[in-house]
mmCIF file of C-alpha atoms and ligand atoms in Angstrom:
data_model
loop_
_atom_site.group_PDB
_atom_site.id
_atom_site.type_symbol
_atom_site.label_atom_id
_atom_site.label_comp_id
_atom_site.label_asym_id
_atom_site.label_seq_id
_atom_site.Cartn_x
_atom_site.Cartn_y
_atom_site.Cartn_z
ATOM 1 C CA MET A 1 -5.512 60.308 29.740
ATOM 2 C CA THR A 2 -6.905 57.263 30.978
ATOM 3 C CA ARG A 3 -6.093 53.818 29.501
ATOM 4 C CA PRO A 4 -7.150 49.969 29.893
ATOM 5 C CA ALA A 5 -5.075 48.662 32.353
ATOM 6 C CA ASP A 6 -3.888 45.499 30.419
ATOM 7 C CA ALA A 7 -3.242 48.204 27.410
ATOM 8 C CA SER A 8 0.283 47.645 28.356
ATOM 9 C CA PHE A 9 0.303 43.941 27.894
ATOM 10 C CA ARG A 10 -2.531 43.095 25.397
ATOM 11 C CA PHE A 11 -1.263 43.071 21.878
ATOM 12 C CA THR A 12 -3.276 42.548 18.405
ATOM 13 C CA HIS A 13 0.287 42.596 16.284
ATOM 14 C CA ALA A 14 3.596 41.715 16.870
ATOM 15 C CA ILE A 15 6.886 42.443 14.520
ATOM 16 C CA CYS A 16 10.002 39.887 14.261
ATOM 17 C CA ARG A 17 12.802 39.527 12.014
ATOM 18 C CA ALA A 18 14.285 36.440 11.094
ATOM 19 C CA PRO A 19 17.805 36.149 12.237
ATOM 20 C CA ALA A 20 20.500 36.703 9.238
ATOM 21 C CA ALA A 21 23.495 34.348 8.553
ATOM 22 C CA SER A 22 25.463 37.788 9.250
ATOM 23 C CA ILE A 23 24.393 37.121 12.921
ATOM 24 C CA THR A 24 27.598 35.205 13.603
ATOM 25 C CA ARG A 25 28.908 39.176 13.539
ATOM 26 C CA GLY A 26 26.580 40.670 16.228
ATOM 27 C CA LEU A 27 27.517 42.825 19.045
ATOM 28 C CA ARG A 28 28.281 41.270 22.314
ATOM 29 C CA ALA A 29 29.620 42.578 25.522
ATOM 30 C CA VAL A 30 31.880 39.244 26.364
ATOM 31 C CA ASP A 31 32.589 37.003 23.617
ATOM 32 C CA THR A 32 31.480 33.253 24.720
ATOM 33 C CA GLY A 33 31.532 32.500 21.314
ATOM 34 C CA ASP A 34 29.484 32.733 17.968
ATOM 35 C CA PRO A 35 25.890 31.870 17.759
ATOM 36 C CA ASP A 36 25.167 29.066 15.813
ATOM 37 C CA LEU A 37 22.230 29.741 13.220
ATOM 38 C CA GLU A 38 20.471 26.408 13.288
ATOM 39 C CA PRO A 39 19.343 26.395 16.825
ATOM 40 C CA MET A 40 18.713 30.264 16.349
ATOM 41 C CA ARG A 41 16.526 29.566 13.862
ATOM 42 C CA ARG A 42 14.429 27.075 15.833
ATOM 43 C CA HIS A 43 14.358 28.938 18.736
ATOM 44 C CA HIS A 44 12.856 31.843 16.320
ATOM 45 C CA ALA A 45 10.135 29.736 15.129
ATOM 46 C CA ASP A 46 9.130 28.507 18.666
ATOM 47 C CA TYR A 47 8.996 32.252 19.967
ATOM 48 C CA VAL A 48 6.820 33.312 16.767
ATOM 49 C CA ALA A 49 4.460 30.248 17.091
ATOM 50 C CA ALA A 50 4.258 31.158 21.248
ATOM 51 C CA LEU A 51 3.490 34.767 20.182
ATOM 52 C CA ARG A 52 0.422 33.518 17.627
ATOM 53 C CA SER A 53 -0.796 31.152 20.237
ATOM 54 C CA THR A 54 -2.122 33.989 21.603
ATOM 55 C CA GLY A 55 -4.301 35.145 18.665
ATOM 56 C CA ALA A 56 -1.896 37.925 17.611
ATOM 57 C CA GLU A 57 -1.157 38.689 14.154
ATOM 58 C CA VAL A 58 2.629 37.997 13.713
ATOM 59 C CA THR A 59 4.482 39.141 10.509
ATOM 60 C CA VAL A 60 7.978 37.781 10.391
ATOM 61 C CA LEU A 61 10.105 40.070 7.887
ATOM 62 C CA PRO A 62 13.077 38.737 6.205
ATOM 63 C CA ALA A 63 16.498 38.565 7.459
ATOM 64 C CA LEU A 64 18.710 41.333 6.827
ATOM 65 C CA ASP A 65 22.185 40.338 6.137
ATOM 66 C CA ALA A 66 23.355 43.747 6.316
ATOM 67 C CA TYR A 67 22.727 44.417 9.819
ATOM 68 C CA PRO A 68 24.061 41.447 12.002
ATOM 69 C CA ASP A 69 22.157 42.188 15.088
ATOM 70 C CA SER A 70 18.455 42.851 13.164
ATOM 71 C CA VAL A 71 16.739 39.852 14.567
ATOM 72 C CA PHE A 72 16.398 42.545 17.625
ATOM 73 C CA VAL A 73 13.646 44.221 16.578
ATOM 74 C CA GLU A 74 12.927 45.808 19.778
ATOM 75 C CA ASP A 75 15.364 48.252 19.507
ATOM 76 C CA THR A 76 14.680 50.328 16.301
ATOM 77 C CA ALA A 77 10.783 51.380 17.605
ATOM 78 C CA LEU A 78 8.435 51.865 20.224
ATOM 79 C CA CYS A 79 4.957 51.076 19.494
ATOM 80 C CA LEU A 80 2.355 52.840 21.426
ATOM 81 C CA PRO A 81 -1.402 52.760 20.677
ATOM 82 C CA GLU A 82 -1.349 56.216 19.203
ATOM 83 C CA GLY A 83 1.549 55.809 17.243
ATOM 84 C CA ALA A 84 5.285 54.585 16.661
ATOM 85 C CA VAL A 85 8.109 56.550 16.990
ATOM 86 C CA ILE A 86 11.163 55.359 15.397
ATOM 87 C CA MET A 87 14.565 54.799 17.414
ATOM 88 C CA ARG A 88 17.484 56.200 16.678
ATOM 89 C CA PRO A 89 19.933 52.967 18.191
ATOM 90 C CA GLY A 90 23.208 54.271 19.724
ATOM 91 C CA ALA A 91 25.016 51.379 18.277
ATOM 92 C CA ALA A 92 26.749 52.790 15.140
ATOM 93 C CA SER A 93 26.355 49.192 13.178
ATOM 94 C CA ARG A 94 22.508 48.956 14.230
ATOM 95 C CA LEU A 95 21.589 52.806 13.106
ATOM 96 C CA GLY A 96 20.300 51.532 9.751
ATOM 97 C CA GLU A 97 18.203 49.164 11.194
ATOM 98 C CA ALA A 98 15.248 51.163 12.267
ATOM 99 C CA GLY A 99 15.229 52.881 8.987
ATOM 100 C CA GLU A 100 14.228 49.431 7.605
ATOM 101 C CA MET A 101 11.608 49.198 10.217
ATOM 102 C CA ALA A 102 10.045 52.639 9.533
ATOM 103 C CA PRO A 103 7.979 51.544 5.997
ATOM 104 C CA VAL A 104 6.732 48.419 7.737
ATOM 105 C CA LEU A 105 5.186 50.500 10.703
ATOM 106 C CA GLU A 106 4.048 52.909 7.974
ATOM 107 C CA THR A 107 1.631 49.902 6.902
ATOM 108 C CA PHE A 108 0.229 49.749 10.267
ATOM 109 C CA TYR A 109 -0.181 53.470 11.711
ATOM 110 C CA ALA A 110 -1.117 56.573 10.860
ATOM 111 C CA ARG A 111 1.361 58.169 13.316
ATOM 112 C CA VAL A 112 4.776 56.972 12.628
ATOM 113 C CA ALA A 113 7.145 59.706 14.119
ATOM 114 C CA ARG A 114 10.731 60.005 13.874
ATOM 115 C CA ILE A 115 13.562 61.820 15.939
ATOM 116 C CA SER A 116 15.339 64.366 14.072
ATOM 117 C CA ASP A 117 18.062 65.401 16.538
ATOM 118 C CA GLU A 118 21.245 63.795 15.226
ATOM 119 C CA GLU A 119 22.599 63.760 18.997
ATOM 120 C CA ALA A 120 19.879 61.919 20.102
ATOM 121 C CA PHE A 121 20.356 58.295 20.301
ATOM 122 C CA ILE A 122 17.986 56.122 22.094
ATOM 123 C CA GLU A 123 16.980 52.255 21.716
ATOM 124 C CA GLY A 124 13.835 50.419 22.406
ATOM 125 C CA GLY A 125 15.576 48.140 24.970
ATOM 126 C CA ASP A 126 15.800 51.128 27.248
ATOM 127 C CA ILE A 127 12.271 51.260 27.322
ATOM 128 C CA LEU A 128 9.520 49.742 29.219
ATOM 129 C CA VAL A 129 5.956 50.877 29.098
ATOM 130 C CA THR A 130 3.993 50.007 32.408
ATOM 131 C CA GLY A 131 0.113 50.319 32.936
ATOM 132 C CA ARG A 132 1.047 53.811 33.994
ATOM 133 C CA GLU A 133 4.238 55.831 32.486
ATOM 134 C CA ILE A 134 6.778 55.117 29.805
ATOM 135 C CA LEU A 135 10.429 54.191 31.895
ATOM 136 C CA VAL A 136 13.376 55.146 29.834
ATOM 137 C CA GLY A 137 16.976 53.823 31.000
ATOM 138 C CA ARG A 138 19.970 56.133 30.033
ATOM 139 C CA SER A 139 22.599 53.554 29.141
ATOM 140 C CA ALA A 140 25.697 53.046 26.595
ATOM 141 C CA ARG A 141 23.232 53.421 23.812
ATOM 142 C CA THR A 142 20.634 55.576 25.313
ATOM 143 C CA ASN A 143 21.368 59.017 25.902
ATOM 144 C CA ALA A 144 19.638 62.140 27.610
ATOM 145 C CA ARG A 145 18.835 63.784 24.376
ATOM 146 C CA GLY A 146 17.337 60.303 23.071
ATOM 147 C CA ILE A 147 14.818 60.296 25.955
ATOM 148 C CA ALA A 148 13.924 63.957 25.451
ATOM 149 C CA ALA A 149 13.230 63.761 22.180
ATOM 150 C CA LEU A 150 10.916 60.312 23.134
ATOM 151 C CA GLU A 151 9.356 62.604 25.946
ATOM 152 C CA ARG A 152 8.627 65.262 23.242
ATOM 153 C CA ILE A 153 6.541 63.379 20.823
ATOM 154 C CA THR A 154 4.949 60.800 23.314
ATOM 155 C CA SER A 155 3.911 63.697 25.724
ATOM 156 C CA ALA A 156 1.703 64.892 22.650
ATOM 157 C CA TRP A 157 0.188 61.392 23.105
ATOM 158 C CA GLY A 158 -0.681 61.583 26.623
ATOM 159 C CA HIS A 159 1.912 59.298 27.991
ATOM 160 C CA ALA A 160 4.296 60.525 30.612
ATOM 161 C CA VAL A 161 8.147 59.356 30.376
ATOM 162 C CA ARG A 162 10.289 59.037 33.279
ATOM 163 C CA GLU A 163 14.266 58.928 32.798
ATOM 164 C CA VAL A 164 15.789 55.972 34.902
ATOM 165 C CA ARG A 165 19.164 54.953 34.620
ATOM 166 C CA THR A 166 20.067 51.018 33.625
ATOM 167 C CA PRO A 167 22.823 49.703 35.840
ATOM 168 C CA PRO A 168 26.604 50.395 34.738
ATOM 169 C CA GLY A 169 27.402 47.308 32.417
ATOM 170 C CA VAL A 170 24.177 45.943 31.382
ATOM 171 C CA LEU A 171 22.989 46.266 27.678
ATOM 172 C CA HIS A 172 19.792 47.588 27.929
ATOM 173 C CA PHE A 173 17.069 48.947 30.836
ATOM 174 C CA LYS A 174 14.610 45.774 30.191
ATOM 175 C CA THR A 175 18.009 43.361 30.323
ATOM 176 C CA ASP A 176 17.287 43.724 34.016
ATOM 177 C CA CYS A 177 13.276 43.929 34.014
ATOM 178 C CA SER A 178 9.990 43.541 32.522
ATOM 179 C CA LEU A 179 6.312 44.107 32.598
ATOM 180 C CA LEU A 180 4.433 40.787 33.911
ATOM 181 C CA ASP A 181 1.389 42.858 33.969
ATOM 182 C CA ALA A 182 0.119 46.698 34.593
ATOM 183 C CA GLU A 183 1.549 46.941 38.089
ATOM 184 C CA THR A 184 3.921 44.125 38.474
ATOM 185 C CA ILE A 185 7.733 44.206 37.437
ATOM 186 C CA LEU A 186 9.908 41.305 37.450
ATOM 187 C CA ALA A 187 13.595 42.154 38.071
ATOM 188 C CA THR A 188 16.868 41.611 38.718
ATOM 189 C CA PRO A 189 17.540 42.623 42.582
ATOM 190 C CA ARG A 190 20.590 45.310 41.068
ATOM 191 C CA LEU A 191 17.896 47.194 38.920
ATOM 192 C CA ASP A 192 14.869 47.121 41.979
ATOM 193 C CA ALA A 193 17.802 48.207 44.701
ATOM 194 C CA SER A 194 18.360 51.680 42.150
ATOM 195 C CA GLY A 195 14.611 52.290 43.765
ATOM 196 C CA CYS A 196 13.593 53.419 40.239
ATOM 197 C CA LEU A 197 10.865 50.573 40.161
ATOM 198 C CA ALA A 198 9.394 52.162 43.570
ATOM 199 C CA GLY A 199 5.580 51.702 43.817
ATOM 200 C CA TYR A 200 5.337 48.422 41.483
ATOM 201 C CA ARG A 201 5.023 44.991 42.916
ATOM 202 C CA VAL A 202 8.443 43.512 41.676
ATOM 203 C CA ILE A 203 8.977 39.674 41.290
ATOM 204 C CA HIS A 204 12.800 39.020 41.813
ATOM 205 C CA THR A 205 15.194 37.075 39.476
ATOM 206 C CA ALA A 206 16.415 34.061 41.361
ATOM 207 C CA PRO A 207 20.489 34.515 42.643
ATOM 208 C CA GLY A 208 22.346 33.278 39.715
ATOM 209 C CA GLU A 209 19.412 33.994 37.555
ATOM 210 C CA GLU A 210 19.645 37.236 36.407
ATOM 211 C CA ALA A 211 19.160 36.629 32.611
ATOM 212 C CA ALA A 212 15.808 35.432 33.368
ATOM 213 C CA ALA A 213 14.413 39.254 33.718
ATOM 214 C CA ASN A 214 13.919 39.667 29.867
ATOM 215 C CA ALA A 215 10.824 38.345 29.613
ATOM 216 C CA ILE A 216 7.495 39.377 27.903
ATOM 217 C CA ARG A 217 3.985 39.428 28.871
ATOM 218 C CA PHE A 218 2.209 39.087 26.011
ATOM 219 C CA ASN A 219 -1.797 38.434 26.138
ATOM 220 C CA ASP A 220 -2.167 35.450 28.269
ATOM 221 C CA LEU A 221 1.385 34.334 28.388
ATOM 222 C CA VAL A 222 4.787 35.248 30.160
ATOM 223 C CA ILE A 223 7.222 34.525 27.606
ATOM 224 C CA MET A 224 10.734 33.653 29.317
ATOM 225 C CA ALA A 225 13.763 32.420 28.405
ATOM 226 C CA ALA A 226 14.421 28.459 29.308
ATOM 227 C CA GLY A 227 16.807 27.493 31.875
ATOM 228 C CA PHE A 228 15.970 29.685 34.708
ATOM 229 C CA PRO A 229 13.926 27.139 37.277
ATOM 230 C CA ARG A 230 13.716 28.835 40.170
ATOM 231 C CA THR A 231 12.430 32.277 38.440
ATOM 232 C CA GLU A 232 10.250 30.609 36.371
ATOM 233 C CA ALA A 233 8.472 29.265 39.480
ATOM 234 C CA ALA A 234 8.152 32.352 41.247
ATOM 235 C CA VAL A 235 6.724 33.695 38.407
ATOM 236 C CA ARG A 236 4.405 31.041 37.931
ATOM 237 C CA ALA A 237 3.657 31.161 41.509
ATOM 238 C CA ALA A 238 2.357 34.588 41.123
ATOM 239 C CA GLY A 239 -0.150 33.732 39.058
ATOM 240 C CA PHE A 240 1.279 34.057 35.948
ATOM 241 C CA ARG A 241 1.117 31.739 32.869
ATOM 242 C CA VAL A 242 4.348 30.893 31.685
ATOM 243 C CA LYS A 243 5.751 29.505 28.241
ATOM 244 C CA THR A 244 9.730 28.864 28.107
ATOM 245 C CA ILE A 245 11.626 29.798 24.934
ATOM 246 C CA GLY A 246 15.371 28.076 24.072
ATOM 247 C CA ASN A 247 17.665 31.189 23.997
ATOM 248 C CA SER A 248 21.164 30.191 23.861
ATOM 249 C CA GLU A 249 22.204 31.775 21.185
ATOM 250 C CA CYS A 250 20.865 35.291 21.281
ATOM 251 C CA ALA A 251 22.187 35.242 25.086
ATOM 252 C CA LYS A 252 25.462 35.094 23.239
ATOM 253 C CA LEU A 253 24.419 38.443 22.057
ATOM 254 C CA ASP A 254 23.300 39.723 25.100
ATOM 255 C CA GLY A 255 19.530 39.395 23.800
ATOM 256 C CA GLY A 256 16.675 38.299 25.090
ATOM 257 C CA MET A 257 12.762 37.736 24.530
ATOM 258 C CA SER A 258 11.857 40.943 24.555
ATOM 259 C CA CYS A 259 14.731 42.258 22.098
ATOM 260 C CA LEU A 260 13.060 39.503 19.243
ATOM 261 C CA SER A 261 9.409 41.812 18.774
ATOM 262 C CA LEU A 262 7.831 44.629 18.362
ATOM 263 C CA ARG A 263 4.510 44.506 20.218
ATOM 264 C CA PHE A 264 1.874 46.785 19.713
ATOM 265 C CA SER A 265 -2.295 47.093 19.405
ATOM 266 C CA PRO A 266 -2.377 50.409 16.832
ATOM 267 C CA LYS A 267 -5.302 52.309 16.880
ATOM 268 C CA GLY A 268 -6.260 54.783 14.179
ATOM 269 C CA PRO A 269 -6.915 54.619 10.780
ATOM 270 C CA ARG A 270 -4.669 51.999 9.896
ATOM 271 C CA GLY A 271 -5.424 50.005 12.941
HETATM 272 N N1 LIG B 301 23.549 42.268 20.190
HETATM 273 C C1 LIG B 301 22.727 43.287 20.757
HETATM 274 C C2 LIG B 301 23.216 44.591 20.517
HETATM 275 O O1 LIG B 301 24.210 44.621 21.016
HETATM 276 O O2 LIG B 301 22.028 45.508 19.944
#
């Protein structure tokens, strides 16, 4: 199936969720202190405004206090033009977040698929949709059964899935890379060294700026976390329009720009 080359970064819609006060209990690999809710809310508002500035319709769901990490909506679903797939997060405290997203996506999509295998785990942060394939990183949150379940659903929609590895000790595959256009990926040197991005044009994060790798291409903007000037300059030098957003509070929970939204252009009866 041929798709427009820009379908992987042109979006009519996004969904975000307001940060909950319980975010102070959010998961983190290393404790560098709790996120501070007020700057977190300001950064989140800036992020939503940046998405909206591209002309997209952005839905901001109410905070879910029962789920401290629920601001990171990307992990709850994979949104493709043909339909959405509800994830099965591998973090036990996050499993219920996906069920909260399903009815929201049903208002946009005629097809919302669920993974029935209870041994399957997969989080959206481990999935990178490029102009030609869906890369899925096996990680501490995403297992082989989760990838197989996703492949069964999305192959019927004409998408090719390729299993890759999220580097050890890295939360998600997209912690270390982002799509900049259909064929260009911003990545850490450690991820690129694995060879999984062979065939793509790769721009490396600058030494010491590995956290800049989690960015998003959203319509005409590349939205990057603020504070990584050498990587930002490299992305600008490659011809991209960059908007930076404060990420100090999300970063305490290993979160970045991709984690904060579901981005999609649904097609079909509700699209
Ligand atoms: N704090 C984000 C996550 O661990 O899922």
